[in-house]
């Protein structure tokens, strides 16, 4: 990518913002227990969602300030109408942009080729179990077969390597650690276990059900020899390990037990146009008002720079004064 024409976004802790997560919708076709309640979600009115033109304009200014990666997420990004059109608009900004998607894969069977043709480079798929009954319990929909078909469609479309994100909860699916690792090795996917975070709408998070990353690695390591990757990017939330026999990699995202905030290079744009400088921010910056109120590109840049300057040093999950944000993961953009 050519040198960016605007100064980099550097916060008061010396971290440079390089990664933008864009939530394109708060809606979803699943209701995962660790994310949403079974019923009663209040969706944002459609008029509050940033249009694809507004999203693309914001992304262009962020890229001009040195952002190098854009990840589309939600909610479930594929339920927003004509997602490939947005991918195409973002890809046109910079064809070498690291443009990726986090999805539950339900709609990938139909959409993967169009997403690839529009310029999508990679997908991360969320999958927490290989058991149909458990999938139904966790996601509250009987759709495991569709997820697996979606993953295959993504691979066929060339959206590889596919990363699989799994959230473990003790007593729910933690007994599948090794089975999932084996499945991902055999399929050639990189599996990453994410520690369950206090970000669900229903505030049901329970630390005693969190499965720490160290335990996950011990359990996999007891079956498959693992070697730590020396080349880890410090800003990457995942710590990755190679299988010693060469059969790929596995990772853990220890957001709670081993926070990586000191190297965080991310900001998030919610579907309704609010910038959050941390998943756990209690403050949001209203870019929808600026984008719709006639702000110039320089004005948007100045607002962004001011928000980044106030980026939190880190989350406080492990502190006595921790306050869970009102909005859950699906509204923030995971
Ligand atoms: N719907 C898409 C999906 O599920 O991949 C994208 C949005 S989802 C909010 C993004 C990621 O956040 C998923 O991998 C999901 O497992 C994860 N997630 C949701 N709630 C979480 C929580 N409370 N703790 C940890 N990860 C969570
Ligand atoms: Fe939907 Fe993703 Fe949340 Fe599951 S984790 S309810 S798929 S937004």
mmCIF file of C-alpha atoms in Angstrom, residues 152-284:
data_model
loop_
_atom_site.group_PDB
_atom_site.id
_atom_site.type_symbol
_atom_site.label_atom_id
_atom_site.label_comp_id
_atom_site.label_asym_id
_atom_site.label_seq_id
_atom_site.Cartn_x
_atom_site.Cartn_y
_atom_site.Cartn_z
ATOM 1 C CA UNK A 152 -16.817 -25.738 2.493
ATOM 2 C CA UNK A 153 -18.248 -23.121 0.125
ATOM 3 C CA UNK A 154 -15.760 -20.536 1.405
ATOM 4 C CA UNK A 155 -12.890 -22.947 0.823
ATOM 5 C CA UNK A 156 -14.149 -23.783 -2.668
ATOM 6 C CA UNK A 157 -14.388 -20.092 -3.454
ATOM 7 C CA UNK A 158 -10.726 -19.697 -2.498
ATOM 8 C CA UNK A 159 -11.349 -17.684 0.661
ATOM 9 C CA UNK A 160 -8.667 -19.697 2.433
ATOM 10 C CA UNK A 161 -7.008 -20.018 4.875
ATOM 11 C CA UNK A 162 -10.212 -20.139 6.897
ATOM 12 C CA UNK A 163 -9.944 -19.327 10.576
ATOM 13 C CA UNK A 164 -12.494 -20.892 12.904
ATOM 14 C CA UNK A 165 -13.403 -19.045 16.133
ATOM 15 C CA UNK A 166 -14.734 -21.128 19.007
ATOM 16 C CA UNK A 167 -15.999 -19.897 22.369
ATOM 17 C CA UNK A 168 -15.861 -22.534 25.106
ATOM 18 C CA UNK A 169 -18.053 -22.618 28.183
ATOM 19 C CA UNK A 170 -17.381 -25.050 30.996
ATOM 20 C CA UNK A 171 -20.005 -27.746 31.225
ATOM 21 C CA UNK A 172 -21.394 -26.792 27.803
ATOM 22 C CA UNK A 173 -18.775 -27.589 25.150
ATOM 23 C CA UNK A 174 -15.373 -27.631 26.866
ATOM 24 C CA UNK A 175 -15.137 -31.405 26.463
ATOM 25 C CA UNK A 176 -14.813 -30.845 22.686
ATOM 26 C CA UNK A 177 -11.448 -29.041 22.797
ATOM 27 C CA UNK A 178 -9.442 -31.919 21.377
ATOM 28 C CA UNK A 179 -12.155 -33.110 18.975
ATOM 29 C CA UNK A 180 -12.441 -29.633 17.502
ATOM 30 C CA UNK A 181 -8.674 -29.288 17.244
ATOM 31 C CA UNK A 182 -8.492 -32.638 15.434
ATOM 32 C CA UNK A 183 -11.304 -31.696 13.070
ATOM 33 C CA UNK A 184 -9.704 -28.353 12.180
ATOM 34 C CA UNK A 185 -6.284 -29.993 11.629
ATOM 35 C CA UNK A 186 -7.839 -32.576 9.317
ATOM 36 C CA UNK A 187 -9.760 -29.899 7.400
ATOM 37 C CA UNK A 188 -6.793 -27.552 7.133
ATOM 38 C CA UNK A 189 -8.441 -24.712 9.090
ATOM 39 C CA UNK A 190 -6.755 -22.625 11.784
ATOM 40 C CA UNK A 191 -8.842 -22.938 14.934
ATOM 41 C CA UNK A 192 -8.730 -20.228 17.588
ATOM 42 C CA UNK A 193 -10.370 -20.605 20.961
ATOM 43 C CA UNK A 194 -11.682 -17.292 22.330
ATOM 44 C CA UNK A 195 -12.200 -16.885 26.059
ATOM 45 C CA UNK A 196 -15.785 -16.031 26.894
ATOM 46 C CA UNK A 197 -16.006 -12.311 27.676
ATOM 47 C CA UNK A 198 -18.578 -10.305 29.645
ATOM 48 C CA UNK A 199 -20.172 -8.846 26.525
ATOM 49 C CA UNK A 200 -23.511 -10.602 26.220
ATOM 50 C CA UNK A 201 -26.703 -8.581 26.156
ATOM 51 C CA UNK A 202 -28.323 -10.630 28.897
ATOM 52 C CA UNK A 203 -25.351 -10.170 31.276
ATOM 53 C CA UNK A 204 -25.097 -13.922 31.913
ATOM 54 C CA UNK A 205 -21.294 -14.028 31.934
ATOM 55 C CA UNK A 206 -19.993 -16.287 34.662
ATOM 56 C CA UNK A 207 -16.231 -16.403 35.299
ATOM 57 C CA UNK A 208 -16.506 -19.932 36.678
ATOM 58 C CA UNK A 209 -17.651 -21.079 33.217
ATOM 59 C CA UNK A 210 -14.743 -19.441 31.425
ATOM 60 C CA UNK A 211 -12.200 -21.976 30.167
ATOM 61 C CA UNK A 212 -8.752 -20.365 30.471
ATOM 62 C CA UNK A 213 -6.464 -20.445 27.439
ATOM 63 C CA UNK A 214 -3.722 -22.212 29.415
ATOM 64 C CA UNK A 215 -6.076 -25.106 30.127
ATOM 65 C CA UNK A 216 -7.106 -25.313 26.463
ATOM 66 C CA UNK A 217 -3.468 -25.456 25.352
ATOM 67 C CA UNK A 218 -2.629 -28.105 27.952
ATOM 68 C CA UNK A 219 -5.468 -30.295 26.785
ATOM 69 C CA UNK A 220 -4.540 -29.996 23.110
ATOM 70 C CA UNK A 221 -0.830 -30.344 23.921
ATOM 71 C CA UNK A 222 -1.474 -33.617 25.742
ATOM 72 C CA UNK A 223 -2.624 -35.128 22.437
ATOM 73 C CA UNK A 224 -0.751 -33.166 19.757
ATOM 74 C CA UNK A 225 2.741 -31.754 20.322
ATOM 75 C CA UNK A 226 2.658 -27.944 19.971
ATOM 76 C CA UNK A 227 5.413 -25.442 19.231
ATOM 77 C CA UNK A 228 4.990 -21.755 20.070
ATOM 78 C CA UNK A 229 5.233 -19.454 17.043
ATOM 79 C CA UNK A 230 8.104 -17.011 17.498
ATOM 80 C CA UNK A 231 6.887 -14.674 14.812
ATOM 81 C CA UNK A 232 3.692 -13.614 16.608
ATOM 82 C CA UNK A 233 2.571 -10.105 15.739
ATOM 83 C CA UNK A 234 2.257 -8.435 19.186
ATOM 84 C CA UNK A 235 -0.908 -6.608 18.066
ATOM 85 C CA UNK A 236 -2.615 -9.895 17.135
ATOM 86 C CA UNK A 237 -5.052 -11.020 19.817
ATOM 87 C CA UNK A 238 -4.285 -14.690 19.077
ATOM 88 C CA UNK A 239 -1.260 -16.552 20.422
ATOM 89 C CA UNK A 240 -0.614 -19.213 17.829
ATOM 90 C CA UNK A 241 1.077 -22.598 18.008
ATOM 91 C CA UNK A 242 2.306 -24.936 15.273
ATOM 92 C CA UNK A 243 1.508 -28.595 15.399
ATOM 93 C CA UNK A 244 4.946 -30.210 15.646
ATOM 94 C CA UNK A 245 4.002 -32.710 12.934
ATOM 95 C CA UNK A 246 3.407 -29.863 10.469
ATOM 96 C CA UNK A 247 -0.393 -30.192 10.372
ATOM 97 C CA UNK A 248 -1.118 -26.473 10.644
ATOM 98 C CA UNK A 249 -1.705 -24.151 13.566
ATOM 99 C CA UNK A 250 -4.015 -23.581 16.500
ATOM 100 C CA UNK A 251 -4.478 -20.426 18.552
ATOM 101 C CA UNK A 252 -5.959 -19.012 21.722
ATOM 102 C CA UNK A 253 -7.367 -15.554 22.334
ATOM 103 C CA UNK A 254 -6.931 -15.081 26.080
ATOM 104 C CA UNK A 255 -8.824 -11.802 26.308
ATOM 105 C CA UNK A 256 -9.660 -12.281 29.985
ATOM 106 C CA UNK A 257 -6.808 -14.258 31.543
ATOM 107 C CA UNK A 258 -3.982 -12.683 29.526
ATOM 108 C CA UNK A 259 -5.145 -9.360 28.085
ATOM 109 C CA UNK A 260 -3.257 -8.031 25.062
ATOM 110 C CA UNK A 261 -4.473 -4.433 25.413
ATOM 111 C CA UNK A 262 -0.908 -3.052 25.550
ATOM 112 C CA UNK A 263 -0.517 -3.812 21.837
ATOM 113 C CA UNK A 264 -4.105 -3.197 20.708
ATOM 114 C CA UNK A 265 -4.253 -1.555 17.274
ATOM 115 C CA UNK A 266 -8.035 -1.737 16.775
ATOM 116 C CA UNK A 267 -10.990 0.613 16.661
ATOM 117 C CA UNK A 268 -14.591 -0.349 15.982
ATOM 118 C CA UNK A 269 -17.350 1.364 14.028
ATOM 119 C CA UNK A 270 -20.806 0.250 15.156
ATOM 120 C CA UNK A 271 -23.586 -0.252 12.630
ATOM 121 C CA UNK A 272 -25.123 3.038 13.734
ATOM 122 C CA UNK A 273 -21.922 4.938 13.147
ATOM 123 C CA UNK A 274 -20.391 5.180 16.611
ATOM 124 C CA UNK A 275 -16.653 4.752 17.075
ATOM 125 C CA UNK A 276 -15.580 2.637 20.027
ATOM 126 C CA UNK A 277 -11.900 2.593 20.882
ATOM 127 C CA UNK A 278 -12.222 -0.590 22.976
ATOM 128 C CA UNK A 279 -14.672 -3.520 23.062
ATOM 129 C CA UNK A 280 -15.315 -2.510 26.665
ATOM 130 C CA UNK A 281 -15.563 1.257 26.093
ATOM 131 C CA UNK A 282 -18.230 3.031 28.071
ATOM 132 C CA UNK A 283 -17.946 5.968 25.670
ATOM 133 C CA UNK A 284 -18.798 6.206 21.965
#
